[in-house]
Amino acid sequence: MFRLVQTLNFKTNLFPIWFMRQAGRYLPEYRKIRSQKKSFLDLCLDSKISNEIALQPISRFDLDAAIIFSDILIIPNSLGQKVYYIENIGPILEPLQKKNLLKISEFHKFIAKNSEVFNQIKIIKKKIKGKNLIGFVGAPWTLAVYMLNRKSPKHNFKIKNLSFTNKLINLLTNFVTFHIEKQIESGAEVIQIFDSWAGLIKENHLHKFCYYPTKAILNSVKKKFPNIPIICFPRGIGKKYKDFVNLVKPDCISIDQFISPSWAITNFNGIPIQGGIDPAVLCGNKKDVAKVVNKYLNIFRDYPYIFNLGHGITPFAKIENIRHMVEIVKENRS
Ligand code: CP3
């Protein structure tokens, strides 16, 4: 029962398991629903369908947490920069025009545009028992990268206008905070902040674009909701994960596959750790799945740890590998 929140409260050896992008194209039942709707955002903004998609992986694998079915780019889209998802390419954003963006004072318009996300949360809460519901957002930096670059950046991203980027990060910090608070008010019990492109920030800008905005969000949310755990995922920052943990002080830190789990244990001041398993193992053979799960079970024995990957499940993940991973974890936990 509620293994996720218990582990976030420092209980050990419960080993909850869920996956980033657990609802997605690797699942035939997702592909079936997806083929019937024209746009991905239409799926996210229809709570009757989105709640069912969010629950698909729970029904199939009996995971310990549901994550709402939405996308980080729902924020730019509802701020006034339209987002399109193109098959095999990913998200494409229309040109960013300052004058089209909502102002901080217009947050009620933002909430109204996303009302279906909040309805989804209410529906899921009524349907799941003994499991936790995770809400999520993109971090301001990662959202700014998509808004300025208008597509996924792949390997690098250059800031052209520093002063505008600062203003944009500030605006996003406010809207990300609203979005989290509204998700909690609707019933989300845990929040994850995805800073998927933190690894593209130059070292001398990490404080300004990653640590401080995330810290500001945590401070605001904690004032209103001190007991809601917040998981942070500053993907790709390597050894700087240590500075992040010390400065931002999240309730839990999600690691990517480039972070050594034993290094993490000795450097993160005992805070709960999540993830780190290379998503590629799910595309390989069962033996390698067992090997990596046993490695993480041994390292994280008596440490509050949440099983998850170092990044999202890919469309090529094999269902039998996911099932195998879940089985081994469940056999080995108390
Ligand atoms: O984990 C879950 O099951 C919840 C749903 C979820 C989605 N996106 C659904 C989605 C979550 C948590 C996200 C987060 C997200 N979205 C991130 C942060 C995590 C990460 O991957 O780094 C980012 C960067 C995005 C932006 C985004 N959305 C991209 C780059 C893409 C295209 C890549 C892809 O896999 O298609 C999306 C589309 C997207 N978001 C899909 C899903 C299920 C696929 C859409 C489709 O069906 O075509």
mmCIF file of C-alpha atoms and ligand atoms in Angstrom:
data_model
loop_
_atom_site.group_PDB
_atom_site.id
_atom_site.type_symbol
_atom_site.label_atom_id
_atom_site.label_comp_id
_atom_site.label_asym_id
_atom_site.label_seq_id
_atom_site.Cartn_x
_atom_site.Cartn_y
_atom_site.Cartn_z
ATOM 1 C CA MET A 1 0.000 0.000 0.000
ATOM 2 C CA PHE A 2 1.298 3.437 -0.942
ATOM 3 C CA ARG A 3 4.878 2.244 -1.282
ATOM 4 C CA LEU A 4 5.858 5.331 -3.248
ATOM 5 C CA VAL A 5 4.953 7.903 -0.617
ATOM 6 C CA GLN A 6 6.321 5.691 2.169
ATOM 7 C CA THR A 7 9.670 5.469 0.404
ATOM 8 C CA LEU A 8 9.628 9.239 -0.114
ATOM 9 C CA ASN A 9 9.245 9.382 3.669
ATOM 10 C CA PHE A 10 12.479 7.404 4.067
ATOM 11 C CA LYS A 11 11.133 3.851 4.488
ATOM 12 C CA THR A 12 13.599 1.364 3.052
ATOM 13 C CA ASN A 13 13.324 -1.945 1.188
ATOM 14 C CA LEU A 14 9.798 -1.260 -0.060
ATOM 15 C CA PHE A 15 11.166 -0.784 -3.596
ATOM 16 C CA PRO A 16 8.163 0.785 -5.334
ATOM 17 C CA ILE A 17 8.324 0.595 -9.117
ATOM 18 C CA TRP A 18 6.931 2.817 -11.864
ATOM 19 C CA PHE A 19 8.324 4.063 -15.175
ATOM 20 C CA MET A 20 8.730 7.461 -16.739
ATOM 21 C CA ARG A 21 6.578 7.408 -19.899
ATOM 22 C CA GLN A 22 4.850 4.271 -18.683
ATOM 23 C CA ALA A 23 1.841 5.133 -20.854
ATOM 24 C CA GLY A 24 3.036 5.359 -24.423
ATOM 25 C CA ARG A 25 3.626 3.839 -27.793
ATOM 26 C CA TYR A 26 5.295 0.612 -26.631
ATOM 27 C CA LEU A 27 1.805 -0.413 -25.401
ATOM 28 C CA PRO A 28 -0.580 -1.820 -28.056
ATOM 29 C CA GLU A 29 -3.580 -0.557 -26.067
ATOM 30 C CA TYR A 30 -2.122 2.983 -26.203
ATOM 31 C CA ARG A 31 -1.441 2.752 -29.942
ATOM 32 C CA LYS A 32 -5.017 1.670 -30.483
ATOM 33 C CA ILE A 33 -6.493 4.742 -28.749
ATOM 34 C CA ARG A 34 -3.828 7.000 -30.297
ATOM 35 C CA SER A 35 -4.756 5.879 -33.844
ATOM 36 C CA GLN A 36 -8.317 7.068 -33.311
ATOM 37 C CA LYS A 37 -7.484 10.681 -32.404
ATOM 38 C CA LYS A 38 -5.973 13.269 -34.670
ATOM 39 C CA SER A 39 -3.780 15.049 -32.202
ATOM 40 C CA PHE A 40 -1.826 14.008 -29.158
ATOM 41 C CA LEU A 41 -2.857 17.145 -27.263
ATOM 42 C CA ASP A 42 -6.520 16.265 -27.882
ATOM 43 C CA LEU A 43 -5.824 13.060 -25.970
ATOM 44 C CA CYS A 44 -4.229 14.930 -23.081
ATOM 45 C CA LEU A 45 -7.092 17.419 -22.962
ATOM 46 C CA ASP A 46 -9.913 14.884 -22.847
ATOM 47 C CA SER A 47 -10.149 13.557 -19.307
ATOM 48 C CA LYS A 48 -12.447 10.672 -20.271
ATOM 49 C CA ILE A 49 -9.699 9.234 -22.473
ATOM 50 C CA SER A 50 -6.584 10.488 -20.680
ATOM 51 C CA ASN A 51 -7.524 8.866 -17.366
ATOM 52 C CA GLU A 52 -7.879 5.523 -19.138
ATOM 53 C CA ILE A 53 -4.503 5.881 -20.841
ATOM 54 C CA ALA A 54 -2.830 6.757 -17.533
ATOM 55 C CA LEU A 55 -4.272 3.588 -16.021
ATOM 56 C CA GLN A 56 -3.275 1.256 -18.890
ATOM 57 C CA PRO A 57 0.202 0.451 -17.507
ATOM 58 C CA ILE A 58 -1.227 0.013 -13.996
ATOM 59 C CA SER A 59 -3.715 -2.583 -15.214
ATOM 60 C CA ARG A 60 -1.092 -4.408 -17.239
ATOM 61 C CA PHE A 61 1.817 -4.455 -14.761
ATOM 62 C CA ASP A 62 0.280 -3.564 -11.386
ATOM 63 C CA LEU A 63 2.792 -0.731 -10.881
ATOM 64 C CA ASP A 64 2.950 1.217 -7.606
ATOM 65 C CA ALA A 65 2.110 4.636 -9.014
ATOM 66 C CA ALA A 66 0.092 6.180 -11.801
ATOM 67 C CA ILE A 67 1.400 9.309 -13.500
ATOM 68 C CA ILE A 68 -1.106 11.592 -15.156
ATOM 69 C CA PHE A 69 -1.292 11.372 -18.931
ATOM 70 C CA SER A 70 -0.222 14.773 -20.172
ATOM 71 C CA ASP A 71 2.919 16.401 -21.533
ATOM 72 C CA ILE A 72 5.369 19.011 -20.328
ATOM 73 C CA LEU A 73 4.606 21.085 -23.455
ATOM 74 C CA ILE A 74 1.047 21.657 -22.357
ATOM 75 C CA ILE A 75 2.428 24.754 -20.607
ATOM 76 C CA PRO A 76 3.843 26.529 -23.696
ATOM 77 C CA ASN A 77 0.726 25.502 -25.619
ATOM 78 C CA SER A 78 -1.634 27.032 -23.079
ATOM 79 C CA LEU A 79 0.554 30.130 -22.687
ATOM 80 C CA GLY A 80 -0.099 30.905 -26.335
ATOM 81 C CA GLN A 81 2.616 29.153 -28.357
ATOM 82 C CA LYS A 82 0.937 26.302 -30.228
ATOM 83 C CA VAL A 83 2.555 22.848 -30.103
ATOM 84 C CA TYR A 84 2.131 20.116 -32.738
ATOM 85 C CA TYR A 85 3.323 16.534 -32.421
ATOM 86 C CA ILE A 86 4.515 14.951 -35.625
ATOM 87 C CA GLU A 87 4.965 11.215 -35.859
ATOM 88 C CA ASN A 88 8.611 10.086 -35.880
ATOM 89 C CA ILE A 89 9.757 13.689 -35.464
ATOM 90 C CA GLY A 90 8.358 14.790 -32.112
ATOM 91 C CA PRO A 91 7.020 18.131 -30.956
ATOM 92 C CA ILE A 92 7.145 21.222 -33.185
ATOM 93 C CA LEU A 93 6.286 24.640 -31.768
ATOM 94 C CA GLU A 94 5.077 27.666 -33.735
ATOM 95 C CA PRO A 95 7.361 30.740 -33.643
ATOM 96 C CA LEU A 96 7.515 32.322 -30.199
ATOM 97 C CA GLN A 97 5.884 35.749 -30.094
ATOM 98 C CA LYS A 98 6.177 37.599 -26.841
ATOM 99 C CA LYS A 99 2.930 39.493 -27.363
ATOM 100 C CA ASN A 100 0.949 36.239 -27.659
ATOM 101 C CA LEU A 101 2.058 34.844 -24.307
ATOM 102 C CA LEU A 102 -0.193 35.040 -21.263
ATOM 103 C CA LYS A 103 0.886 37.376 -18.493
ATOM 104 C CA ILE A 104 1.353 36.236 -14.913
ATOM 105 C CA SER A 105 -1.859 38.074 -13.952
ATOM 106 C CA GLU A 106 -3.779 35.910 -16.466
ATOM 107 C CA PHE A 107 -3.184 32.652 -14.646
ATOM 108 C CA HIS A 108 -6.946 31.999 -14.432
ATOM 109 C CA LYS A 109 -6.963 31.688 -18.256
ATOM 110 C CA PHE A 110 -4.129 29.185 -18.018
ATOM 111 C CA ILE A 111 -6.018 27.142 -15.415
ATOM 112 C CA ALA A 112 -9.184 27.212 -17.546
ATOM 113 C CA LYS A 113 -7.334 25.959 -20.632
ATOM 114 C CA ASN A 114 -5.965 23.012 -18.677
ATOM 115 C CA SER A 115 -9.128 22.156 -16.765
ATOM 116 C CA GLU A 116 -9.256 18.717 -18.390
ATOM 117 C CA VAL A 117 -5.871 17.848 -16.867
ATOM 118 C CA PHE A 118 -7.259 18.625 -13.424
ATOM 119 C CA ASN A 119 -10.442 16.650 -14.160
ATOM 120 C CA GLN A 120 -8.278 13.706 -15.166
ATOM 121 C CA ILE A 121 -6.584 13.782 -11.771
ATOM 122 C CA LYS A 122 -9.932 13.732 -9.976
ATOM 123 C CA ILE A 123 -11.130 10.751 -12.047
ATOM 124 C CA ILE A 124 -7.932 8.731 -11.510
ATOM 125 C CA LYS A 125 -8.004 9.380 -7.790
ATOM 126 C CA LYS A 126 -11.420 7.755 -7.575
ATOM 127 C CA LYS A 127 -10.245 4.733 -9.544
ATOM 128 C CA ILE A 128 -6.896 3.769 -7.989
ATOM 129 C CA LYS A 129 -6.603 2.139 -4.623
ATOM 130 C CA GLY A 130 -3.434 1.622 -2.609
ATOM 131 C CA LYS A 131 -1.330 3.385 -5.229
ATOM 132 C CA ASN A 132 -0.121 6.938 -5.502
ATOM 133 C CA LEU A 133 -0.875 9.433 -8.227
ATOM 134 C CA ILE A 134 2.000 11.511 -9.595
ATOM 135 C CA GLY A 135 1.494 14.886 -11.240
ATOM 136 C CA PHE A 136 4.294 16.474 -13.249
ATOM 137 C CA VAL A 137 5.659 19.535 -14.995
ATOM 138 C CA GLY A 138 8.654 20.449 -17.118
ATOM 139 C CA ALA A 139 11.230 22.661 -15.403
ATOM 140 C CA PRO A 140 11.426 26.286 -16.670
ATOM 141 C CA TRP A 141 14.747 25.696 -18.464
ATOM 142 C CA THR A 142 13.542 22.649 -20.392
ATOM 143 C CA LEU A 143 10.333 24.447 -21.374
ATOM 144 C CA ALA A 144 12.309 27.519 -22.461
ATOM 145 C CA VAL A 145 14.540 25.295 -24.620
ATOM 146 C CA TYR A 146 11.500 23.933 -26.474
ATOM 147 C CA MET A 147 9.928 27.388 -26.780
ATOM 148 C CA LEU A 148 13.074 29.011 -28.176
ATOM 149 C CA ASN A 149 14.319 26.096 -30.266
ATOM 150 C CA ARG A 150 10.798 25.094 -31.418
ATOM 151 C CA LYS A 151 11.744 21.412 -31.454
ATOM 152 C CA SER A 152 13.821 18.909 -29.471
ATOM 153 C CA PRO A 153 17.391 20.223 -29.295
ATOM 154 C CA LYS A 154 19.212 16.849 -29.630
ATOM 155 C CA HIS A 155 22.775 17.656 -28.515
ATOM 156 C CA ASN A 156 23.263 21.373 -28.091
ATOM 157 C CA PHE A 157 21.394 24.602 -27.694
ATOM 158 C CA LYS A 158 22.717 28.135 -27.889
ATOM 159 C CA ILE A 159 21.043 31.037 -26.121
ATOM 160 C CA LYS A 160 20.714 33.942 -28.575
ATOM 161 C CA ASN A 161 19.114 36.585 -26.361
ATOM 162 C CA LEU A 162 20.141 36.291 -22.721
ATOM 163 C CA SER A 163 17.866 39.001 -21.376
ATOM 164 C CA PHE A 164 14.769 37.531 -23.065
ATOM 165 C CA THR A 165 15.717 34.041 -21.866
ATOM 166 C CA ASN A 166 15.891 35.371 -18.295
ATOM 167 C CA LYS A 167 12.433 36.922 -18.615
ATOM 168 C CA LEU A 168 11.007 33.766 -20.152
ATOM 169 C CA ILE A 169 12.445 31.573 -17.363
ATOM 170 C CA ASN A 170 10.903 33.930 -14.836
ATOM 171 C CA LEU A 171 7.472 33.775 -16.482
ATOM 172 C CA LEU A 172 7.695 29.985 -16.723
ATOM 173 C CA THR A 173 8.722 29.673 -13.073
ATOM 174 C CA ASN A 174 5.431 31.337 -12.143
ATOM 175 C CA PHE A 175 3.256 29.245 -14.454
ATOM 176 C CA VAL A 176 4.992 25.975 -13.521
ATOM 177 C CA THR A 177 4.239 26.813 -9.870
ATOM 178 C CA PHE A 178 0.540 27.475 -10.661
ATOM 179 C CA HIS A 179 0.338 24.250 -12.601
ATOM 180 C CA ILE A 180 1.840 22.188 -9.763
ATOM 181 C CA GLU A 181 -0.396 23.793 -7.154
ATOM 182 C CA LYS A 182 -3.510 23.166 -9.180
ATOM 183 C CA GLN A 183 -2.513 19.522 -9.737
ATOM 184 C CA ILE A 184 -2.069 19.083 -5.970
ATOM 185 C CA GLU A 185 -5.405 20.766 -5.251
ATOM 186 C CA SER A 186 -7.008 18.319 -7.701
ATOM 187 C CA GLY A 187 -5.493 15.296 -5.930
ATOM 188 C CA ALA A 188 -1.895 14.680 -7.090
ATOM 189 C CA GLU A 189 0.038 13.192 -4.157
ATOM 190 C CA VAL A 190 3.571 13.477 -5.550
ATOM 191 C CA ILE A 191 5.026 15.889 -8.116
ATOM 192 C CA GLN A 192 7.912 15.251 -10.492
ATOM 193 C CA ILE A 193 9.771 18.107 -12.167
ATOM 194 C CA PHE A 194 11.412 17.038 -15.437
ATOM 195 C CA ASP A 195 14.458 19.092 -16.384
ATOM 196 C CA SER A 196 15.211 16.850 -19.346
ATOM 197 C CA TRP A 197 17.623 19.284 -20.979
ATOM 198 C CA ALA A 198 19.478 20.496 -17.860
ATOM 199 C CA GLY A 199 22.535 18.795 -19.363
ATOM 200 C CA LEU A 200 22.657 21.465 -22.089
ATOM 201 C CA ILE A 201 23.190 24.332 -19.634
ATOM 202 C CA LYS A 202 26.700 25.769 -19.566
ATOM 203 C CA GLU A 203 28.352 25.282 -16.191
ATOM 204 C CA ASN A 204 28.361 29.011 -15.368
ATOM 205 C CA HIS A 205 24.607 29.202 -16.014
ATOM 206 C CA LEU A 206 23.498 26.206 -13.952
ATOM 207 C CA HIS A 207 22.551 28.276 -10.903
ATOM 208 C CA LYS A 208 20.607 30.827 -12.881
ATOM 209 C CA PHE A 209 18.723 28.493 -15.204
ATOM 210 C CA CYS A 210 18.425 25.264 -13.258
ATOM 211 C CA TYR A 211 19.020 25.409 -9.489
ATOM 212 C CA TYR A 212 17.444 28.789 -8.635
ATOM 213 C CA PRO A 213 14.212 28.520 -10.676
ATOM 214 C CA THR A 214 13.655 24.968 -9.387
ATOM 215 C CA LYS A 215 14.379 26.103 -5.836
ATOM 216 C CA ALA A 216 11.927 29.012 -6.223
ATOM 217 C CA ILE A 217 9.218 26.589 -7.368
ATOM 218 C CA LEU A 218 9.884 24.258 -4.442
ATOM 219 C CA ASN A 219 9.809 27.124 -1.951
ATOM 220 C CA SER A 220 6.437 28.395 -3.201
ATOM 221 C CA VAL A 221 4.818 24.961 -3.395
ATOM 222 C CA LYS A 222 6.180 23.895 0.013
ATOM 223 C CA LYS A 223 4.670 26.976 1.641
ATOM 224 C CA LYS A 224 1.200 25.837 0.585
ATOM 225 C CA PHE A 225 1.698 22.075 0.548
ATOM 226 C CA PRO A 226 4.527 21.153 2.936
ATOM 227 C CA ASN A 227 3.698 17.433 2.876
ATOM 228 C CA ILE A 228 3.624 16.827 -0.866
ATOM 229 C CA PRO A 229 6.922 15.217 -1.935
ATOM 230 C CA ILE A 230 8.639 16.700 -4.982
ATOM 231 C CA ILE A 231 10.942 14.560 -7.118
ATOM 232 C CA CYS A 232 13.476 16.431 -9.267
ATOM 233 C CA PHE A 233 15.075 15.093 -12.430
ATOM 234 C CA PRO A 234 17.867 17.373 -13.692
ATOM 235 C CA ARG A 235 18.888 14.977 -16.450
ATOM 236 C CA GLY A 236 22.407 15.000 -17.830
ATOM 237 C CA ILE A 237 24.238 17.240 -15.352
ATOM 238 C CA GLY A 238 26.712 14.544 -14.271
ATOM 239 C CA LYS A 239 28.673 15.267 -11.087
ATOM 240 C CA LYS A 240 26.719 18.528 -10.694
ATOM 241 C CA TYR A 241 23.867 16.393 -9.367
ATOM 242 C CA LYS A 242 25.611 16.811 -6.011
ATOM 243 C CA ASP A 243 25.376 20.641 -6.130
ATOM 244 C CA PHE A 244 21.768 20.335 -7.256
ATOM 245 C CA VAL A 245 20.838 18.159 -4.255
ATOM 246 C CA ASN A 246 22.674 20.446 -1.804
ATOM 247 C CA LEU A 247 21.147 23.638 -3.124
ATOM 248 C CA VAL A 248 17.652 22.689 -4.213
ATOM 249 C CA LYS A 249 17.048 20.082 -1.482
ATOM 250 C CA PRO A 250 14.315 18.121 -3.281
ATOM 251 C CA ASP A 251 12.443 15.360 -1.446
ATOM 252 C CA CYS A 252 13.816 12.841 -3.927
ATOM 253 C CA ILE A 253 16.298 12.916 -6.773
ATOM 254 C CA SER A 254 15.762 10.992 -10.002
ATOM 255 C CA ILE A 255 19.053 9.934 -11.580
ATOM 256 C CA ASP A 256 19.843 9.270 -15.223
ATOM 257 C CA GLN A 257 21.755 6.231 -16.490
ATOM 258 C CA PHE A 258 25.059 8.123 -16.462
ATOM 259 C CA ILE A 259 25.039 8.491 -12.664
ATOM 260 C CA SER A 260 26.641 5.657 -10.735
ATOM 261 C CA PRO A 261 24.138 4.487 -8.097
ATOM 262 C CA SER A 262 26.846 3.906 -5.473
ATOM 263 C CA TRP A 263 28.242 7.421 -6.063
ATOM 264 C CA ALA A 264 24.690 8.734 -5.643
ATOM 265 C CA ILE A 265 24.247 6.966 -2.286
ATOM 266 C CA THR A 266 27.393 8.513 -0.853
ATOM 267 C CA ASN A 267 26.764 12.027 -2.177
ATOM 268 C CA PHE A 268 23.072 12.802 -1.784
ATOM 269 C CA ASN A 269 22.822 13.219 2.027
ATOM 270 C CA GLY A 270 20.491 10.236 2.441
ATOM 271 C CA ILE A 271 17.598 11.675 0.415
ATOM 272 C CA PRO A 272 15.482 9.114 -1.459
ATOM 273 C CA ILE A 273 16.810 8.210 -4.909
ATOM 274 C CA GLN A 274 14.795 7.165 -7.953
ATOM 275 C CA GLY A 275 15.655 5.609 -11.293
ATOM 276 C CA GLY A 276 18.957 5.302 -13.090
ATOM 277 C CA ILE A 277 18.388 2.053 -14.986
ATOM 278 C CA ASP A 278 19.333 2.390 -18.643
ATOM 279 C CA PRO A 279 16.068 2.373 -20.662
ATOM 280 C CA ALA A 280 17.922 0.392 -23.363
ATOM 281 C CA VAL A 281 17.870 -2.788 -21.192
ATOM 282 C CA LEU A 282 14.145 -2.987 -21.829
ATOM 283 C CA CYS A 283 14.886 -3.438 -25.534
ATOM 284 C CA GLY A 284 17.379 -6.272 -24.928
ATOM 285 C CA ASN A 285 17.149 -9.754 -23.393
ATOM 286 C CA LYS A 286 15.627 -10.992 -20.135
ATOM 287 C CA LYS A 287 18.971 -12.051 -18.649
ATOM 288 C CA ASP A 288 20.313 -8.509 -18.783
ATOM 289 C CA VAL A 289 17.118 -7.209 -17.213
ATOM 290 C CA ALA A 290 17.604 -9.575 -14.246
ATOM 291 C CA LYS A 291 21.262 -8.602 -13.959
ATOM 292 C CA VAL A 292 20.618 -4.879 -13.731
ATOM 293 C CA VAL A 293 17.668 -5.247 -11.345
ATOM 294 C CA ASN A 294 19.755 -7.406 -8.993
ATOM 295 C CA LYS A 295 22.572 -4.875 -9.130
ATOM 296 C CA TYR A 296 20.234 -2.035 -8.087
ATOM 297 C CA LEU A 297 18.559 -4.218 -5.419
ATOM 298 C CA ASN A 298 21.955 -4.912 -3.836
ATOM 299 C CA ILE A 299 23.211 -1.351 -3.971
ATOM 300 C CA PHE A 300 20.010 0.147 -2.598
ATOM 301 C CA ARG A 301 19.371 -2.435 0.139
ATOM 302 C CA ASP A 302 18.444 -0.387 3.277
ATOM 303 C CA TYR A 303 18.345 2.902 1.318
ATOM 304 C CA PRO A 304 15.044 4.593 0.291
ATOM 305 C CA TYR A 305 14.981 3.765 -3.423
ATOM 306 C CA ILE A 306 12.292 3.876 -6.126
ATOM 307 C CA PHE A 307 12.773 1.609 -9.136
ATOM 308 C CA ASN A 308 12.564 3.534 -12.404
ATOM 309 C CA LEU A 309 14.666 4.214 -15.494
ATOM 310 C CA GLY A 310 17.288 6.849 -16.252
ATOM 311 C CA HIS A 311 14.877 8.324 -18.830
ATOM 312 C CA GLY A 312 11.499 7.480 -20.384
ATOM 313 C CA ILE A 313 10.512 4.092 -21.799
ATOM 314 C CA THR A 314 11.134 4.073 -25.539
ATOM 315 C CA PRO A 315 8.560 2.881 -28.096
ATOM 316 C CA PHE A 316 10.858 -0.143 -28.676
ATOM 317 C CA ALA A 317 10.739 -1.466 -25.097
ATOM 318 C CA LYS A 318 9.594 -5.091 -24.931
ATOM 319 C CA ILE A 319 6.571 -5.765 -22.785
ATOM 320 C CA GLU A 320 7.990 -9.092 -21.530
ATOM 321 C CA ASN A 321 11.089 -7.270 -20.244
ATOM 322 C CA ILE A 322 9.001 -4.785 -18.296
ATOM 323 C CA ARG A 323 6.964 -7.619 -16.829
ATOM 324 C CA HIS A 324 10.178 -9.438 -15.863
ATOM 325 C CA MET A 325 11.639 -6.338 -14.205
ATOM 326 C CA VAL A 326 8.476 -5.770 -12.175
ATOM 327 C CA GLU A 327 8.384 -9.452 -11.115
ATOM 328 C CA ILE A 328 11.964 -9.511 -9.840
ATOM 329 C CA VAL A 329 11.525 -6.265 -7.932
ATOM 330 C CA LYS A 330 8.326 -7.534 -6.313
ATOM 331 C CA GLU A 331 9.914 -10.855 -5.299
ATOM 332 C CA ASN A 332 12.693 -9.020 -3.485
ATOM 333 C CA ARG A 333 10.947 -6.382 -1.457
ATOM 334 C CA SER A 334 9.497 -6.319 1.985
HETATM 335 O O1 CP3 B 1 5.080 8.989 -18.111
HETATM 336 C C1 CP3 B 1 3.901 8.968 -18.551
HETATM 337 O O2 CP3 B 1 3.304 7.928 -18.870
HETATM 338 C C2 CP3 B 1 3.151 10.277 -18.577
HETATM 339 C C3 CP3 B 1 3.148 10.958 -19.792
HETATM 340 C C4 CP3 B 1 4.300 11.816 -20.284
HETATM 341 C C5 CP3 B 1 4.372 12.183 -21.648
HETATM 342 N N1 CP3 B 1 5.353 13.093 -21.788
HETATM 343 C C6 CP3 B 1 3.483 11.656 -22.696
HETATM 344 C C7 CP3 B 1 3.944 11.685 -24.093
HETATM 345 C C8 CP3 B 1 5.330 12.473 -19.620
HETATM 346 C C9 CP3 B 1 5.756 12.389 -18.159
HETATM 347 C C10 CP3 B 1 5.979 13.291 -20.591
HETATM 348 C C11 CP3 B 1 7.090 14.202 -20.259
HETATM 349 C C12 CP3 B 1 7.824 14.838 -21.357
HETATM 350 N N2 CP3 B 1 7.369 15.282 -22.572
HETATM 351 C C13 CP3 B 1 9.199 15.191 -21.271
HETATM 352 C C14 CP3 B 1 10.059 14.959 -20.059
HETATM 353 C C15 CP3 B 1 10.587 13.574 -20.019
HETATM 354 C C16 CP3 B 1 11.584 13.266 -21.122
HETATM 355 O O3 CP3 B 1 11.257 12.427 -21.954
HETATM 356 O O4 CP3 B 1 12.649 13.885 -21.125
HETATM 357 C C17 CP3 B 1 9.558 15.782 -22.490
HETATM 358 C C18 CP3 B 1 10.938 16.306 -22.876
HETATM 359 C C19 CP3 B 1 8.390 15.853 -23.299
HETATM 360 C C20 CP3 B 1 8.262 16.466 -24.642
HETATM 361 C C21 CP3 B 1 7.836 15.464 -25.655
HETATM 362 N N3 CP3 B 1 6.558 14.956 -25.752
HETATM 363 C C22 CP3 B 1 8.626 14.866 -26.651
HETATM 364 C C23 CP3 B 1 10.096 15.127 -26.889
HETATM 365 C C24 CP3 B 1 7.786 13.988 -27.358
HETATM 366 C C25 CP3 B 1 8.140 13.194 -28.596
HETATM 367 C C26 CP3 B 1 8.926 11.988 -28.271
HETATM 368 C C27 CP3 B 1 8.059 10.793 -28.291
HETATM 369 O O5 CP3 B 1 8.311 9.885 -27.484
HETATM 370 O O6 CP3 B 1 7.163 10.734 -29.116
HETATM 371 C C28 CP3 B 1 6.509 14.031 -26.752
HETATM 372 C C29 CP3 B 1 5.314 13.265 -27.124
HETATM 373 C C30 CP3 B 1 4.744 12.379 -26.081
HETATM 374 N N4 CP3 B 1 4.563 12.704 -24.760
HETATM 375 C C31 CP3 B 1 4.197 11.072 -26.298
HETATM 376 C C32 CP3 B 1 3.691 10.640 -25.070
HETATM 377 C C33 CP3 B 1 2.956 9.356 -24.794
HETATM 378 C C34 CP3 B 1 4.131 10.366 -27.628
HETATM 379 C C35 CP3 B 1 3.033 11.013 -28.412
HETATM 380 C C36 CP3 B 1 2.449 10.121 -29.449
HETATM 381 O O7 CP3 B 1 1.644 9.255 -29.101
HETATM 382 O O8 CP3 B 1 2.737 10.342 -30.620
#
